[in-house]
Short mmCIF file of C-alpha atoms in Angstrom, two decimals:
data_model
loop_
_atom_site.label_atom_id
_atom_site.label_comp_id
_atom_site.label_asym_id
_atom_site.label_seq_id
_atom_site.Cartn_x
_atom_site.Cartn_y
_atom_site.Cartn_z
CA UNK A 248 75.96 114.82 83.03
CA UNK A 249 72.39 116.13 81.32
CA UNK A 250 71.03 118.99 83.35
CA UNK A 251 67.89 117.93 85.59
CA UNK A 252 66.05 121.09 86.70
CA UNK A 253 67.34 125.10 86.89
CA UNK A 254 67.17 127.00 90.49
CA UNK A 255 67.46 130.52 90.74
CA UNK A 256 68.94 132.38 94.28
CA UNK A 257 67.53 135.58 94.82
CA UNK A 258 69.50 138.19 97.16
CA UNK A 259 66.71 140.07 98.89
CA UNK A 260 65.86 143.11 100.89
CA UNK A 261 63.21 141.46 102.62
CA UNK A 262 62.29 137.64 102.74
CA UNK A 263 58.80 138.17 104.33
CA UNK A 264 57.96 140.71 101.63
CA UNK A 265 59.28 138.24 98.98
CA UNK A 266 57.96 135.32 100.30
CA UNK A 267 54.28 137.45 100.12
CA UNK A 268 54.92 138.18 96.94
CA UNK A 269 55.89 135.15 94.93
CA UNK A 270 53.48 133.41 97.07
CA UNK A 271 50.54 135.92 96.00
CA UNK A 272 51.09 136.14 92.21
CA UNK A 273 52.64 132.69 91.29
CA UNK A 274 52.19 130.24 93.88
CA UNK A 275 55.49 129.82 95.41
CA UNK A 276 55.11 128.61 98.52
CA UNK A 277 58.28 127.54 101.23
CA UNK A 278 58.90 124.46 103.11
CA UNK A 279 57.24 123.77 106.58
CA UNK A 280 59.55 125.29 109.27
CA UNK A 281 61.65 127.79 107.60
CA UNK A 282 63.55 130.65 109.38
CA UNK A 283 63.12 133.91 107.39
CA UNK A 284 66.20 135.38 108.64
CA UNK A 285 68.42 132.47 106.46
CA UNK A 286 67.80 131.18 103.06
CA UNK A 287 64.22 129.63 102.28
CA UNK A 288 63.69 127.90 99.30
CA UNK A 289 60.17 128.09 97.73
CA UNK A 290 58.10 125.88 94.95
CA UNK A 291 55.78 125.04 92.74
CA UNK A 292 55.67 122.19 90.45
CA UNK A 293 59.23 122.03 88.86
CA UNK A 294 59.91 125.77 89.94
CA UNK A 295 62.04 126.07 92.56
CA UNK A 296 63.78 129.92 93.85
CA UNK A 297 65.81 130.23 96.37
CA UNK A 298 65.30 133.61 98.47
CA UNK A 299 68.03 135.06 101.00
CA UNK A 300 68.55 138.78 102.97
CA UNK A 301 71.66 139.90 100.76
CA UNK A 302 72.89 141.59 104.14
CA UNK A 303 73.59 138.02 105.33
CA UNK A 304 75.39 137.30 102.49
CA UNK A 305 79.40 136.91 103.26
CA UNK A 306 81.98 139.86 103.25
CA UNK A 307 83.74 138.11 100.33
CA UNK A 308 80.79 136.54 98.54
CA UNK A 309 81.01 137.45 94.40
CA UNK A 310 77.77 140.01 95.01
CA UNK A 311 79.41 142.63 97.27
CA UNK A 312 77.19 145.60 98.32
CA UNK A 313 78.44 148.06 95.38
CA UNK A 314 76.12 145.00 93.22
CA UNK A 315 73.08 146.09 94.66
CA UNK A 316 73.05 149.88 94.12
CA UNK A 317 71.21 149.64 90.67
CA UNK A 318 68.19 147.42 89.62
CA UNK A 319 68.79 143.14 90.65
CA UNK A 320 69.30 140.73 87.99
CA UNK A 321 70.74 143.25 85.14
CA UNK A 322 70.55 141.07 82.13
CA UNK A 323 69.01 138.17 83.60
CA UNK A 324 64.69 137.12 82.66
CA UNK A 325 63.49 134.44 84.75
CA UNK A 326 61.10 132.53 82.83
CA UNK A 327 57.99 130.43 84.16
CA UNK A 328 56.02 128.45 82.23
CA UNK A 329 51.90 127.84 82.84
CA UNK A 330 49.58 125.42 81.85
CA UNK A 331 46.83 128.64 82.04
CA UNK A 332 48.75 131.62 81.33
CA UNK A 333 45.32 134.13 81.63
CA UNK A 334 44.39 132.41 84.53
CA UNK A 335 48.07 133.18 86.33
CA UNK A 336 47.67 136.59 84.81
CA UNK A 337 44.11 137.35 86.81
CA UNK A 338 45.52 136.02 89.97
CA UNK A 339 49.05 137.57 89.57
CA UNK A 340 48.21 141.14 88.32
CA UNK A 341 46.39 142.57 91.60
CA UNK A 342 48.66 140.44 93.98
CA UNK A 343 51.85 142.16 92.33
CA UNK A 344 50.83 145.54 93.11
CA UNK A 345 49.51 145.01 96.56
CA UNK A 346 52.80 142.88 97.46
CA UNK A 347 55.09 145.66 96.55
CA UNK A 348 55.88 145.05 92.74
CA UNK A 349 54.91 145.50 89.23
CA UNK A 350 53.62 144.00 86.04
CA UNK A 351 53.54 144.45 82.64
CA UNK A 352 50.16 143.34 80.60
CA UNK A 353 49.44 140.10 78.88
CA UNK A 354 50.25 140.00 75.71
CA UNK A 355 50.39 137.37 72.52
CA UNK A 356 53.99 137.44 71.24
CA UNK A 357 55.23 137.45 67.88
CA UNK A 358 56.98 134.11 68.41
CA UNK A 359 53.33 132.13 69.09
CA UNK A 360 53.47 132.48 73.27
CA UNK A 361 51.41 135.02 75.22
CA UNK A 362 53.07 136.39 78.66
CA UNK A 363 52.92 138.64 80.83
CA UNK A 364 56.30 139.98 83.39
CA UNK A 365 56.10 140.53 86.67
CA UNK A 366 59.10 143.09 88.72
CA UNK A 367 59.22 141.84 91.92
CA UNK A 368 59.90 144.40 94.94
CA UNK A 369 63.37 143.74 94.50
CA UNK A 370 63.73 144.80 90.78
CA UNK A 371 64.15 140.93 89.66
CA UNK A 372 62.45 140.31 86.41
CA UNK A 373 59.93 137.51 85.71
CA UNK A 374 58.51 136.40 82.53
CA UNK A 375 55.67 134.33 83.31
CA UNK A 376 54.39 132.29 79.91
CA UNK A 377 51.97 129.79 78.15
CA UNK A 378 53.80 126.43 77.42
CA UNK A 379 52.90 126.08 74.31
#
């Protein structure tokens, strides 16, 4: 069976705050008629996160509470890619900041792409990059 799209789950401290956030700096936007206090997935295009409260998670789920004492997704670089990658950057850079995260400048990469990486308020760490 050939892959058809990736999905990322993100365990969360707060939806609202994360739904504000990936809604302000990349467009992510939820389904009509979600509950905040479960999972919600969000969208755009062919990107598609799942965001949940990690306190609702299950006592035995794999990511116990010891998992969340240090930064989220050690290891782990979401990557996005954009059609208009300074365009994303003008509308992302201010929202990140006022929505409770970070972001590191654009920038033309040695490898032919230019990026920029957003931390969301969770510590989760997105690389958000020209398709070309």
């Amino acid at each position: 069976m050939d892959p058809a799209c990736v999905r990322f789950e993100l365990f969360v401290d707060d939806v609202e705050r994360s739904l504000a956030f990936y809604g302000a700096t990349i467009g992510l936007r939820p389904a009509p008629g979600y509950d905040p206090q479960g999972y919600v997935p969000v969208s755009a295009g062919q990107v598609r996160l799942g965001l949940q409260r990690r306190t609702a998670l299950p006592a035995d789920h794999h990511f116990r509470p010891a998992h969340f004492a240090g930064p989220r997704g050690v290891g782990v670089e979401i990557v996005i890619e954009v059609d208009d990658v300074h365009a994303s950057f003008a509308r992302a850079r201010d929202a990140a900041v006022t929505h409770g995260g970070k972001f590191e400048p654009l920038a033309a990469r040695p490898w032919g792409q230019t990026d920029f990486r957003l931390i969301d308020p969770d510590g989760y760490y997105v690389r958000v990059t020209s398709a070309d």
